[in-house]
Amino acid sequence: MWPCVVSSFSRRLVASLGVCGRRKCCGTAAFMPEAPAFEGVRSRSELRDFSVSDSERFWAAVGNQRLSWISPFHTVQDCDLTQGRIKWFEGGKLNVSVNCLDRHVHTSPDRVALIWERDEQGSEVKYTYRELLEMTCRLGNVLRRRGVKRGDCVTIYMPTCPLAVAAMLACARIGAAHNVVFAGFSADALAERIRDAESNTVITVNQGVRGGKFTELKKTVDEAVQSCPSVQQVLVAMRTDTPVVMTARDVAMEEEMLKEDVVCEPAVMNSEDVLFLLYTSGSTGKPKGIVHTQAGYLLYAALTHRYVFSYHDGDVFGCVADIGWITGHSYTVYGPLANGGTTVLFESTPIYPDPGRYWNTVERLKINQFYGAPTAIRLLLKYGDHWVTKYDRSTLKTLGSVGEPINTEAWEWYHRVVGDGRCPVVDTWWQTETGGICIAPRPSEPDAEIVPGMAMRPFFGIKPVLMDTEGKVLTSNNTSGALCMAQPWPGMARTIRNNHQRFIETYYQPYPGYFFTGDGAYRSAQGYYQITGRLDDVINVSGHRIGTAEIEDNQCSAVAESAVIGFSHDIKGEGVYAFVVLKKNIDIKEDDLSRQLNKMVSKKIAKYACPDVIQLANRLPKTRSGKIMRRVLRKVVERDLDGLGDLSTLDDPTAVQEIVEGHNKNSAQRALK
Ligand code: 6R9
């Protein structure tokens, strides 16, 4: 007992004095100031072990240290994975916007919070913490005055821009939840999300600008709200000078903001009040409104941002994800702002005005950490190295990848060309449901190896396990299985909006006592994790999840039935392959059918969900009970006819032969085009 107490005491003393005879101990204290209080922790790997074996003490210390509380929490966690019950930091009261803004305004009001990298290259605009706080407060006051209450949910349909960040934080300020919908979604998809969230207020802009093209976002909202009886008002900000028709329901947002005070009393929120909903695709047709709450989410976003990317005060963090996705929430907005960082809001595309856009931005804004998606890396590497090398990238310290597996070629190029071989590349695995990064090569010992294309190491407090098909935990290395998490962490999702039962069924029933991710993974001989892909019917197109059922739901009048699968695609990672059975006596040209289907899918969902390949079929392979055997379709498209597996349940075996022949014909035709 004694030596432990003494050493823990002396470590604390040492940490506070900042001097130490033992290099490792001092290193750990400098690495994480909370560490000296953890017994027996002398290295980063011991710190990781402690965070898992005594996760409650770990999160208590970090939670106390890194969030500003109005009143402290009394219970670190109350979680039961067998029930899907997750609660963190109960009793605690705080305001997320105060954590992201006010506390930094007190210490460094003129520090830059946001750099808005507008679509027009070279026209960036900077906002200090003071300015962002003022903007947030004015908007918070507008919302409050116009009747938005604590517990309401505001839908935000905006491009990545400072007012969108202010809108998210203004909701947090007054205790309303936000529901950001990616501004590439169609009116139908937006309407479905507004209805499910029961929003009374929508915030949008007149027009979006991306890649030099204008999109009529306000018009899309007009169309969407026609089928949303809950909506009472639409706040419209002006991204361009083009006026839009305003109805009695619409409010000129900037004009209203100018009338308001720059002070807005923050709502006192409980740790477990809802912070936001974010809709994501699952294997059935209806998107899931994933719910995240205040304290646990914010803490997890902040800690992962700090340690995975090795973010330090004064760094410029460049996450190029859209705020409509979870990556934009956690690593463009909440993580960096909670840490008092400077974060880039990237409004454009990787190839506008040319394929040097990212690296031009890195040079101009002096970005230190760059975080992007493999799909963009794969696209850019095809344009050649000169688009990268012509720009100064010497500020870069860490490169990150997210959204889908990064293949070795893309990884090597990112590392060698973009990072000049000197920046660690962190392949970060996580999900909308996990709130923040769960597996990534860093943090680790400073020079620990990084294996290309592998997420590798679990983050603090994360305990991954692999399961076999019978639901048994696989304990050995060099093995593959279903990726589950054996222990709760503060950033994990709390429920699915309006459907807690679906939450339990999707994540907690498949492997009782564990959180099931829906992904498969391989654990190497060294114990490193590599994600192998989804195990359910979710396709990952350019890092964006889309359920096969969502696409199949969109049938045009000529179609009797369809089956959609993902297939390996050079740039997008996965493409959408649709098998379509036409109704009897329908005569339609394939080009016309493809145009009709694309129109339908872009109207119902979004452009990115449109099929890349359409194959006509007379019938689909089905089981005797009528279930489409997608496994068979996948194998046909992968040209793995030996791997078709057990076909004994197939209703009519000749259907497979037809599909194979159709696929060969289709591929031959495409090769000729
Ligand atoms: C953050 C985000 C989650 C799904 C996830 C997995 C895939 C994400 C990955 C990855 C391999 C990585 N995914 N990161 N696969 N390596 N580094 O993308 O969230 O949109 O919810 O998607 O994306 O399949 O389950 P989300």
XYZ file of C-alpha atoms and ligand atoms in Angstrom:
699
model
C 0.000 0.000 0.000
C 2.579 2.530 1.135
C 4.928 2.553 -1.836
C 1.999 3.060 -4.115
C 0.619 5.996 -2.148
C 4.057 7.532 -1.812
C 4.847 7.165 -5.443
C 1.472 8.515 -6.467
C 1.929 11.467 -4.128
C 5.425 12.175 -5.347
C 4.278 11.971 -8.931
C 1.585 14.501 -8.253
C 4.153 16.706 -6.587
C 6.517 16.271 -9.460
C 3.808 17.106 -11.927
C 2.987 20.292 -10.109
C 6.638 21.318 -9.832
C 7.387 20.220 -13.363
C 10.695 18.624 -12.390
C 11.562 14.981 -12.336
C 14.523 12.717 -12.113
C 12.733 9.967 -14.013
C 12.264 10.793 -17.652
C 9.330 8.447 -18.294
C 7.279 9.655 -15.372
C 7.716 13.266 -16.323
C 6.907 12.441 -19.917
C 3.595 10.927 -18.870
C 2.653 13.944 -16.771
C 3.454 16.273 -19.624
C 1.548 14.010 -21.988
C -1.576 13.899 -19.822
C -1.728 16.067 -16.699
C -4.263 13.727 -15.089
C -1.869 10.753 -15.336
C 0.221 11.329 -12.173
C -2.848 10.622 -10.054
C -3.261 7.146 -11.593
C -1.354 4.520 -9.576
C 1.250 2.533 -11.395
C 1.068 4.563 -14.586
C 4.544 5.388 -15.812
C 4.227 5.119 -19.569
C 1.665 5.820 -22.235
C 0.846 2.144 -22.629
C 0.316 1.845 -18.888
C -1.940 4.877 -19.122
C -3.969 3.130 -21.808
C -4.195 -0.039 -19.734
C -5.337 1.975 -16.727
C -8.006 3.769 -18.796
C -9.534 0.372 -19.607
C -9.011 -1.481 -16.329
C -10.113 1.464 -14.180
C -12.150 3.310 -16.731
C -14.334 4.930 -14.098
C -11.395 6.654 -12.398
C -9.879 7.561 -15.708
C -13.043 9.248 -17.000
C -13.777 10.876 -13.656
C -10.367 12.556 -13.643
C -10.540 13.593 -17.281
C -14.155 14.744 -16.954
C -13.361 16.901 -13.938
C -10.264 18.320 -15.508
C -11.364 19.054 -19.046
C -14.940 20.263 -18.835
C -16.194 23.370 -17.058
C -19.065 22.354 -14.827
C -21.785 24.534 -13.353
C -22.173 21.815 -10.756
C -20.037 18.695 -10.562
C -21.287 15.189 -11.371
C -21.916 12.731 -8.562
C -21.918 9.482 -10.566
C -19.252 8.822 -13.183
C -21.234 6.220 -15.054
C -24.381 4.203 -14.832
C -24.202 1.841 -17.770
C -25.528 -1.620 -18.449
C -24.722 -2.883 -21.908
C -27.027 -5.874 -21.502
C -29.907 -3.380 -21.318
C -28.465 -0.772 -23.683
C -28.483 1.740 -20.811
C -25.751 4.373 -21.031
C -25.425 7.312 -18.673
C -22.349 9.336 -17.861
C -21.593 12.096 -15.389
C -25.032 12.195 -13.829
C -25.722 14.992 -11.419
C -23.387 17.230 -13.411
C -24.658 20.462 -14.896
C -22.952 22.356 -17.679
C -23.448 24.217 -20.908
C -21.697 22.940 -24.017
C -21.479 26.356 -25.701
C -19.816 27.785 -22.582
C -17.284 24.959 -22.785
C -16.667 25.655 -26.465
C -16.668 29.456 -26.296
C -16.928 31.483 -23.086
C -14.110 29.800 -21.229
C -11.726 30.510 -24.115
C -13.007 34.081 -24.487
C -12.034 34.644 -20.855
C -8.432 33.619 -21.462
C -7.820 34.522 -25.106
C -10.687 36.394 -26.739
C -8.728 37.239 -29.875
C -7.572 33.727 -30.615
C -8.921 32.546 -33.972
C -11.676 29.968 -33.512
C -12.781 29.453 -37.104
C -11.118 29.895 -40.459
C -13.817 29.728 -43.074
C -12.226 28.376 -46.245
C -14.923 29.639 -48.591
C -15.586 27.925 -51.878
C -13.912 30.836 -53.651
C -10.212 29.991 -53.255
C -8.165 32.621 -51.458
C -11.097 34.378 -49.792
C -10.894 32.849 -46.320
C -12.434 34.656 -43.361
C -11.282 34.336 -39.747
C -13.490 34.529 -36.656
C -12.066 34.957 -33.172
C -13.518 33.269 -30.117
C -15.085 36.583 -29.103
C -16.726 36.984 -32.505
C -18.029 33.430 -32.556
C -19.437 33.839 -29.053
C -21.202 37.045 -30.080
C -22.643 35.446 -33.176
C -23.807 32.448 -31.159
C -25.412 34.636 -28.494
C -27.265 36.805 -30.997
C -28.613 33.714 -32.721
C -29.438 32.087 -29.390
C -31.453 35.177 -28.493
C -33.268 35.101 -31.852
C -34.229 31.480 -31.290
C -35.331 32.111 -27.715
C -37.357 35.188 -28.604
C -39.036 33.275 -31.394
C -40.175 30.576 -29.018
C -37.581 27.825 -29.326
C -37.465 26.117 -25.955
C -35.202 23.857 -24.046
C -35.746 20.322 -25.321
C -36.989 21.410 -28.787
C -35.103 20.177 -31.817
C -33.936 22.599 -34.510
C -33.105 21.256 -37.973
C -30.089 22.883 -39.621
C -29.796 22.541 -43.400
C -26.735 24.605 -44.228
C -23.375 24.291 -45.906
C -20.212 24.293 -43.801
C -19.945 27.945 -42.734
C -19.575 30.004 -39.531
C -23.312 30.635 -39.215
C -23.912 26.894 -39.265
C -21.453 26.462 -36.391
C -23.103 29.376 -34.570
C -26.485 27.704 -35.161
C -25.303 24.453 -33.590
C -23.801 26.288 -30.629
C -26.831 28.584 -30.278
C -29.024 25.509 -29.878
C -26.630 24.193 -27.250
C -26.673 27.595 -25.551
C -30.443 27.656 -25.055
C -30.792 23.934 -24.407
C -32.368 22.932 -27.714
C -31.106 19.902 -29.613
C -29.891 20.276 -33.178
C -30.412 18.035 -36.142
C -27.967 18.923 -38.901
C -29.010 17.496 -42.254
C -26.306 17.289 -44.935
C -27.090 20.013 -47.476
C -26.738 17.508 -50.330
C -29.841 15.614 -49.224
C -33.010 15.959 -51.284
C -36.238 17.628 -50.138
C -37.824 14.234 -49.422
C -34.885 13.060 -47.323
C -34.838 16.397 -45.472
C -38.588 16.240 -44.845
C -38.357 12.731 -43.416
C -35.680 13.891 -40.963
C -37.560 17.051 -39.980
C -40.694 15.020 -39.314
C -38.928 12.383 -37.268
C -37.160 15.083 -35.240
C -40.465 17.011 -34.892
C -38.656 20.297 -35.471
C -40.622 23.506 -35.261
C -37.711 25.557 -36.595
C -35.452 25.040 -39.599
C -32.316 27.086 -40.288
C -31.011 27.351 -43.830
C -29.318 29.676 -46.330
C -30.641 31.190 -49.547
C -28.151 29.285 -51.707
C -25.234 26.963 -51.188
C -21.986 27.349 -53.130
C -19.774 24.358 -53.714
C -17.273 23.674 -56.449
C -18.359 26.910 -58.146
C -21.943 25.663 -58.418
C -24.980 27.109 -56.709
C -27.598 24.958 -55.029
C -31.026 26.266 -54.132
C -31.110 25.231 -50.495
C -33.975 27.541 -49.513
C -36.115 26.136 -52.348
C -35.367 22.613 -51.142
C -36.485 23.605 -47.651
C -39.677 25.184 -49.079
C -40.469 21.910 -50.777
C -39.606 19.825 -47.733
C -41.640 21.767 -45.173
C -44.806 21.343 -47.225
C -44.985 17.858 -45.760
C -43.791 18.874 -42.279
C -46.709 20.206 -40.232
C -44.497 20.757 -37.183
C -42.471 23.531 -38.853
C -43.530 27.024 -37.801
C -40.578 29.051 -38.963
C -37.619 28.913 -41.308
C -34.621 31.132 -40.561
C -32.846 32.067 -43.781
C -29.263 33.360 -43.850
C -27.746 34.836 -46.993
C -24.724 32.967 -48.344
C -24.917 34.775 -51.704
C -26.466 38.066 -52.823
C -29.242 36.354 -54.736
C -32.584 37.180 -53.147
C -35.082 34.399 -52.501
C -38.833 34.476 -52.096
C -39.669 34.866 -48.418
C -43.053 33.733 -47.115
C -44.771 34.597 -43.839
C -43.067 31.588 -42.279
C -39.573 32.745 -43.264
C -37.324 34.951 -41.154
C -34.326 36.959 -42.420
C -31.802 35.565 -39.989
C -28.980 38.121 -40.088
C -31.451 41.025 -39.773
C -32.965 39.438 -36.679
C -29.527 38.749 -35.226
C -28.557 42.414 -35.545
C -31.485 43.376 -33.323
C -30.286 41.107 -30.523
C -27.892 41.500 -27.648
C -24.453 39.868 -27.724
C -25.090 38.347 -24.325
C -27.254 35.244 -24.008
C -27.735 33.481 -20.710
C -26.614 29.851 -21.137
C -29.133 27.185 -20.190
C -28.102 24.968 -17.292
C -28.106 21.503 -18.799
C -27.874 18.040 -17.284
C -25.099 15.800 -18.534
C -27.606 13.435 -20.082
C -29.855 16.002 -21.829
C -29.855 15.626 -25.594
C -27.215 17.664 -27.438
C -28.051 16.561 -30.964
C -29.599 14.032 -33.303
C -27.831 12.934 -36.431
C -29.512 10.670 -38.939
C -27.548 7.790 -40.365
C -28.334 4.776 -42.520
C -28.932 1.321 -41.180
C -29.797 -1.895 -42.925
C -33.526 -1.198 -43.117
C -35.101 1.589 -45.142
C -35.623 4.225 -42.480
C -32.642 6.336 -41.339
C -31.881 6.250 -37.615
C -31.820 9.436 -35.564
C -28.746 8.727 -33.434
C -28.929 10.622 -30.146
C -25.892 12.122 -28.409
C -25.986 13.875 -25.072
C -24.050 16.786 -23.568
C -21.119 16.028 -21.318
C -19.951 12.573 -22.389
C -20.034 13.400 -26.075
C -18.177 16.684 -25.666
C -15.510 15.183 -23.438
C -14.912 12.287 -25.792
C -14.735 14.531 -28.888
C -12.283 16.834 -27.094
C -10.031 14.082 -25.760
C -9.820 12.170 -29.034
C -9.152 15.402 -30.939
C -6.325 16.251 -28.592
C -4.651 12.833 -28.454
C -5.276 11.096 -31.777
C -4.050 14.095 -33.755
C -1.614 15.348 -31.145
C -3.312 18.725 -31.281
C -1.502 21.455 -29.361
C -2.402 25.025 -28.504
C -1.875 27.308 -31.463
C -2.202 24.556 -34.089
C -4.537 25.008 -37.051
C -6.742 21.934 -37.429
C -8.064 21.194 -40.903
C -10.880 18.669 -41.008
C -12.412 18.887 -44.477
C -15.588 16.911 -43.686
C -18.968 18.566 -44.123
C -20.712 19.514 -40.890
C -23.652 17.368 -42.030
C -21.722 14.229 -41.053
C -20.552 13.090 -37.629
C -16.926 13.840 -38.566
C -17.874 17.478 -39.070
C -19.673 17.519 -35.702
C -16.864 15.968 -33.662
C -13.726 17.188 -35.437
C -14.691 20.407 -37.179
C -16.861 21.801 -34.417
C -17.034 20.255 -30.952
C -13.609 18.638 -30.398
C -11.463 21.550 -31.628
C -13.642 24.239 -29.991
C -13.807 22.442 -26.644
C -9.988 22.412 -26.777
C -9.804 26.127 -27.584
C -8.369 25.280 -30.989
C -8.432 26.920 -34.392
C -10.562 24.920 -36.799
C -10.968 25.188 -40.557
C -14.429 25.145 -42.144
C -13.907 23.785 -45.634
C -16.771 24.706 -47.943
C -15.355 23.508 -51.253
C -14.371 20.249 -52.963
C -10.960 18.565 -53.384
C -10.797 19.474 -57.078
C -12.136 23.029 -57.194
C -10.820 25.088 -58.858
C -8.228 22.381 -59.511
C -6.845 19.235 -57.847
C -4.414 21.310 -55.794
C -7.194 22.792 -53.663
C -6.448 20.942 -50.408
C -2.721 21.659 -50.510
C -3.204 25.263 -51.563
C -5.413 25.550 -48.478
C -2.797 23.833 -46.293
C -0.141 26.325 -47.464
C -2.324 29.429 -47.150
C -3.905 28.608 -43.768
C -0.748 26.926 -42.400
C -2.668 23.809 -41.442
C -0.944 21.541 -38.900
C -3.312 18.569 -38.868
C -5.168 17.566 -42.011
C -8.114 15.155 -41.712
C -9.822 13.820 -44.824
C -11.420 10.818 -46.511
C -9.778 7.998 -48.504
C -12.138 8.609 -51.423
C -10.658 12.086 -51.938
C -7.101 10.792 -51.512
C -7.717 8.112 -54.153
C -9.159 10.700 -56.494
C -6.263 13.114 -56.027
C -3.497 10.575 -56.436
C -4.757 9.953 -59.955
C -4.074 13.582 -60.892
C -0.369 13.248 -60.099
C 2.091 14.467 -57.494
C 2.727 17.932 -58.923
C -0.632 19.213 -57.634
C 0.696 18.468 -54.162
C 4.377 19.271 -54.408
C 3.864 22.766 -55.813
C 2.546 23.868 -52.412
C 4.401 24.289 -49.136
C 3.180 21.624 -46.723
C 5.888 22.045 -44.108
C 3.349 23.059 -41.444
C 1.723 19.612 -41.553
C 2.395 17.425 -38.516
C -0.299 14.730 -38.633
C -2.461 13.371 -41.457
C -5.757 11.673 -40.690
C -8.100 9.431 -42.647
C -11.715 8.547 -41.896
C -14.903 7.067 -43.274
C -13.825 3.829 -44.903
C -10.819 1.555 -45.164
C -7.819 3.283 -46.738
C -6.073 0.989 -49.212
C -2.305 0.678 -49.053
C -1.680 2.605 -52.282
C -3.651 5.620 -51.059
C -2.085 5.388 -47.601
C 1.459 5.292 -49.034
C 0.766 8.248 -51.324
C -0.757 10.273 -48.491
C 2.260 9.514 -46.320
C 5.023 9.833 -48.928
C 3.762 12.640 -51.159
C 1.406 14.741 -49.029
C 3.307 14.283 -45.774
C 6.782 14.115 -47.356
C 7.257 10.899 -45.376
C 7.521 12.838 -42.121
C 3.939 12.979 -40.763
C 2.277 10.081 -38.999
C -0.844 8.982 -40.893
C -3.664 8.090 -38.539
C -6.349 5.848 -40.022
C -9.190 6.516 -37.600
C -12.041 4.044 -37.194
C -15.287 5.182 -35.642
C -18.985 5.748 -36.384
C -21.871 8.156 -35.893
C -22.833 5.849 -33.029
C -19.450 5.987 -31.288
C -19.377 9.802 -31.144
C -15.623 9.954 -31.629
C -12.596 7.959 -32.735
C -12.342 4.498 -31.135
C -9.401 2.896 -32.933
C -6.413 4.766 -34.360
C -2.602 4.392 -34.453
C -2.197 7.320 -32.051
C -1.986 7.974 -29.139
C 0.821 5.518 -28.499
C 4.455 5.654 -27.476
C 5.962 8.511 -29.496
C 7.736 6.436 -32.133
C 5.510 3.373 -32.094
C 5.134 1.772 -35.511
C 2.232 2.599 -37.799
C 1.125 -0.091 -40.214
C -0.352 1.252 -43.485
C -4.097 0.818 -43.803
C -4.678 -0.228 -40.215
C -6.543 1.632 -37.494
C -4.475 -0.454 -35.052
C -4.837 0.730 -31.452
C -7.930 1.272 -29.296
C -8.273 4.733 -27.750
C -8.277 5.368 -23.987
C -11.130 3.511 -22.325
C -11.974 1.465 -25.441
C -12.028 -2.316 -25.203
C -12.684 -3.949 -28.571
C -13.472 -7.647 -28.892
C -13.981 -9.902 -31.895
C -16.862 -12.383 -31.943
C -17.274 -15.576 -33.891
C -20.532 -16.499 -35.633
C -21.786 -18.252 -32.494
C -21.326 -15.143 -30.405
C -18.210 -16.337 -28.589
C -15.364 -13.957 -27.887
C -12.293 -14.778 -29.987
C -9.320 -14.431 -27.693
C -6.421 -15.261 -29.971
C -4.609 -12.963 -32.350
C -4.344 -13.330 -36.104
C -8.100 -13.788 -36.279
C -11.197 -12.106 -37.733
C -14.663 -11.578 -36.337
C -17.522 -9.200 -35.669
C -16.213 -6.053 -33.995
C -17.868 -5.302 -30.655
C -17.026 -3.141 -27.679
C -16.934 -4.761 -24.266
C -17.045 -1.591 -22.207
C -18.965 1.681 -22.373
C -17.276 5.043 -23.017
C -18.688 8.557 -22.607
C -19.032 9.340 -26.337
C -21.297 6.460 -27.296
C -24.834 7.008 -28.615
C -27.654 6.906 -26.065
C -30.603 5.868 -28.187
C -32.329 6.174 -31.546
C -34.855 8.999 -31.603
C -38.396 7.626 -31.266
C -37.156 4.069 -31.420
C -35.273 2.796 -28.409
C -36.316 -0.731 -29.332
C -34.480 -0.489 -32.661
C -31.444 0.835 -30.759
C -31.410 -2.242 -28.546
C -32.070 -4.634 -31.417
C -29.371 -3.159 -33.660
C -26.543 -2.636 -31.207
C -27.137 -4.664 -28.068
C -29.097 -7.791 -28.943
C -26.750 -9.371 -31.521
C -24.078 -9.967 -28.835
C -25.650 -9.594 -25.382
C -23.503 -7.546 -23.030
C -21.585 -5.909 -25.889
C -22.040 -2.957 -28.242
C -22.078 -4.344 -31.804
C -20.552 -2.013 -34.393
C -21.889 -3.676 -37.552
C -18.309 -3.939 -38.856
C -15.996 -6.892 -39.196
C -12.360 -6.652 -38.147
C -9.105 -8.582 -38.215
C -6.724 -8.640 -35.241
C -3.143 -9.156 -36.364
C -0.514 -11.310 -34.711
C 0.691 -8.162 -32.924
C -2.815 -7.401 -31.662
C -3.513 -4.517 -34.055
C -7.001 -4.003 -35.474
C -7.857 -3.695 -39.141
C -11.412 -3.018 -40.229
C -12.624 -5.350 -42.951
C -15.986 -3.717 -43.758
C -19.682 -3.802 -42.907
C -21.365 -7.041 -41.970
C -24.866 -5.720 -42.670
C -26.612 -4.281 -45.705
C -25.019 -0.891 -45.459
C -22.937 0.386 -48.382
C -20.195 2.913 -47.778
C -20.091 5.204 -50.818
C -17.235 7.701 -50.591
C -17.351 7.330 -46.834
C -21.098 7.980 -46.647
C -23.325 5.263 -45.315
C -26.357 4.268 -47.270
C -28.661 1.311 -46.630
C -29.366 -0.967 -49.587
C -33.015 -0.978 -48.524
C -33.187 2.824 -48.714
C -32.201 2.719 -52.371
C -34.422 -0.242 -53.173
C -37.416 1.584 -51.734
C -37.223 3.984 -54.682
C -38.825 2.104 -57.483
C -39.966 3.806 -60.632
C -43.090 2.701 -62.459
C -41.239 0.363 -64.818
C -39.615 -1.629 -62.013
C -41.137 -4.728 -60.441
C -38.369 -5.296 -57.907
C -34.728 -4.598 -57.317
C -31.766 -5.599 -55.204
C -28.853 -3.333 -54.482
C -25.390 -4.324 -53.304
C -22.064 -2.563 -52.822
C -19.152 -3.394 -55.103
C -15.516 -2.425 -55.074
C -15.020 0.953 -56.759
C -11.670 2.537 -57.651
C -12.369 5.944 -56.183
C -15.551 5.762 -54.123
C -14.410 2.689 -52.184
C -17.791 1.126 -52.759
C -20.138 1.772 -55.624
C -23.845 0.951 -55.883
C -24.747 -2.031 -58.101
C -28.468 -2.445 -58.764
C -30.163 -5.563 -60.105
C -33.491 -4.570 -61.574
C -36.432 -6.696 -62.633
C -38.819 -4.848 -64.946
C -42.570 -5.224 -64.839
C -44.082 -7.495 -67.470
C -44.562 -6.011 -70.954
C -42.446 -2.981 -70.204
C -40.252 -1.867 -73.031
C -37.716 0.693 -71.948
C -34.223 1.522 -73.186
C -31.507 0.891 -70.595
C -30.314 4.493 -70.802
C -33.814 5.784 -70.122
C -34.243 3.396 -67.221
C -30.956 4.480 -65.731
C -31.935 8.149 -66.115
C -35.291 7.493 -64.445
C -33.767 5.551 -61.570
C -31.084 8.166 -60.981
C -33.685 10.908 -60.974
C -35.769 8.970 -58.495
C -32.909 8.190 -56.117
C -31.564 11.752 -56.193
C -35.062 13.042 -55.489
C -35.728 10.629 -52.646
C -32.248 10.541 -51.088
C -29.253 12.298 -52.643
C -27.065 12.165 -55.723
C -24.357 10.131 -54.054
C -26.781 7.215 -53.569
C -27.450 6.760 -57.337
C -26.534 3.361 -58.809
C -23.216 3.200 -60.654
C -24.243 0.044 -62.490
C -27.691 -1.263 -63.369
C -28.157 -4.846 -64.477
C -31.496 -5.998 -65.796
C -32.638 -9.435 -64.719
C -35.686 -11.619 -65.292
C -35.748 -12.593 -61.638
C -33.640 -12.364 -58.528
C -32.169 -15.317 -56.664
C -34.441 -15.927 -53.674
C -34.824 -18.396 -50.872
C -37.938 -20.494 -50.720
C -39.277 -18.116 -48.117
C -38.841 -15.271 -50.593
C -35.727 -13.534 -49.236
C -33.350 -12.113 -51.830
C -29.969 -13.824 -51.550
C -27.688 -10.802 -51.719
C -24.746 -12.916 -50.713
C -25.085 -14.670 -54.079
C -25.408 -11.378 -55.959
C -22.277 -10.078 -54.239
C -20.278 -13.148 -55.191
C -21.399 -12.877 -58.810
C -20.290 -9.252 -58.987
C -17.001 -10.137 -57.295
C -16.611 -12.908 -59.936
C -16.177 -15.430 -57.157
C -18.367 -18.183 -58.539
C -16.584 -20.814 -56.455
C -17.580 -18.887 -53.366
C -21.341 -18.867 -54.001
C -21.709 -21.109 -50.978
C -24.734 -23.101 -49.977
C -27.445 -22.741 -52.613
C -29.731 -25.418 -51.198
C -32.248 -22.901 -49.906
C -32.537 -21.303 -53.332
C -36.016 -21.367 -54.776
C -34.950 -21.724 -58.405
C -31.239 -22.457 -59.029
C -31.440 -21.372 -62.684
C -31.943 -17.772 -61.488
C -28.267 -17.687 -60.486
C -27.110 -18.846 -63.898
C -29.135 -16.053 -65.498
C -27.640 -13.492 -63.167
C -24.114 -14.709 -63.979
C -24.765 -14.516 -67.712
C -26.337 -11.085 -67.368
C -23.357 -9.895 -65.372
C -20.887 -11.115 -68.005
C -22.863 -9.404 -70.759
C -23.183 -6.216 -68.729
C -19.436 -6.089 -67.965
C -18.571 -6.687 -71.618
C -20.868 -3.843 -72.677
C -19.413 -1.495 -70.077
C -15.881 -2.365 -71.175
C -16.777 -1.283 -74.710
C -18.179 2.076 -73.614
C -16.881 8.455 -38.830
C -17.793 7.821 -39.811
C -19.244 4.580 -39.994
C -18.790 3.400 -40.812
C -18.112 2.337 -39.979
C -17.207 1.684 -40.992
C -16.766 2.836 -41.853
C -15.324 4.620 -40.771
C -13.341 3.760 -41.038
C -14.289 2.857 -41.567
C -12.600 1.394 -42.139
C -11.953 3.393 -41.114
N -15.510 3.435 -41.394
N -14.026 4.832 -40.558
N -13.925 1.684 -42.116
N -11.642 2.202 -41.662
N -10.981 4.192 -40.657
O -17.409 7.557 -40.927
O -19.057 7.566 -39.360
O -20.654 7.865 -41.299
O -21.321 6.672 -39.172
O -19.737 5.623 -40.812
O -17.811 3.818 -41.756
O -17.921 0.772 -41.741
O -19.056 1.467 -39.403
P -20.275 6.972 -40.162
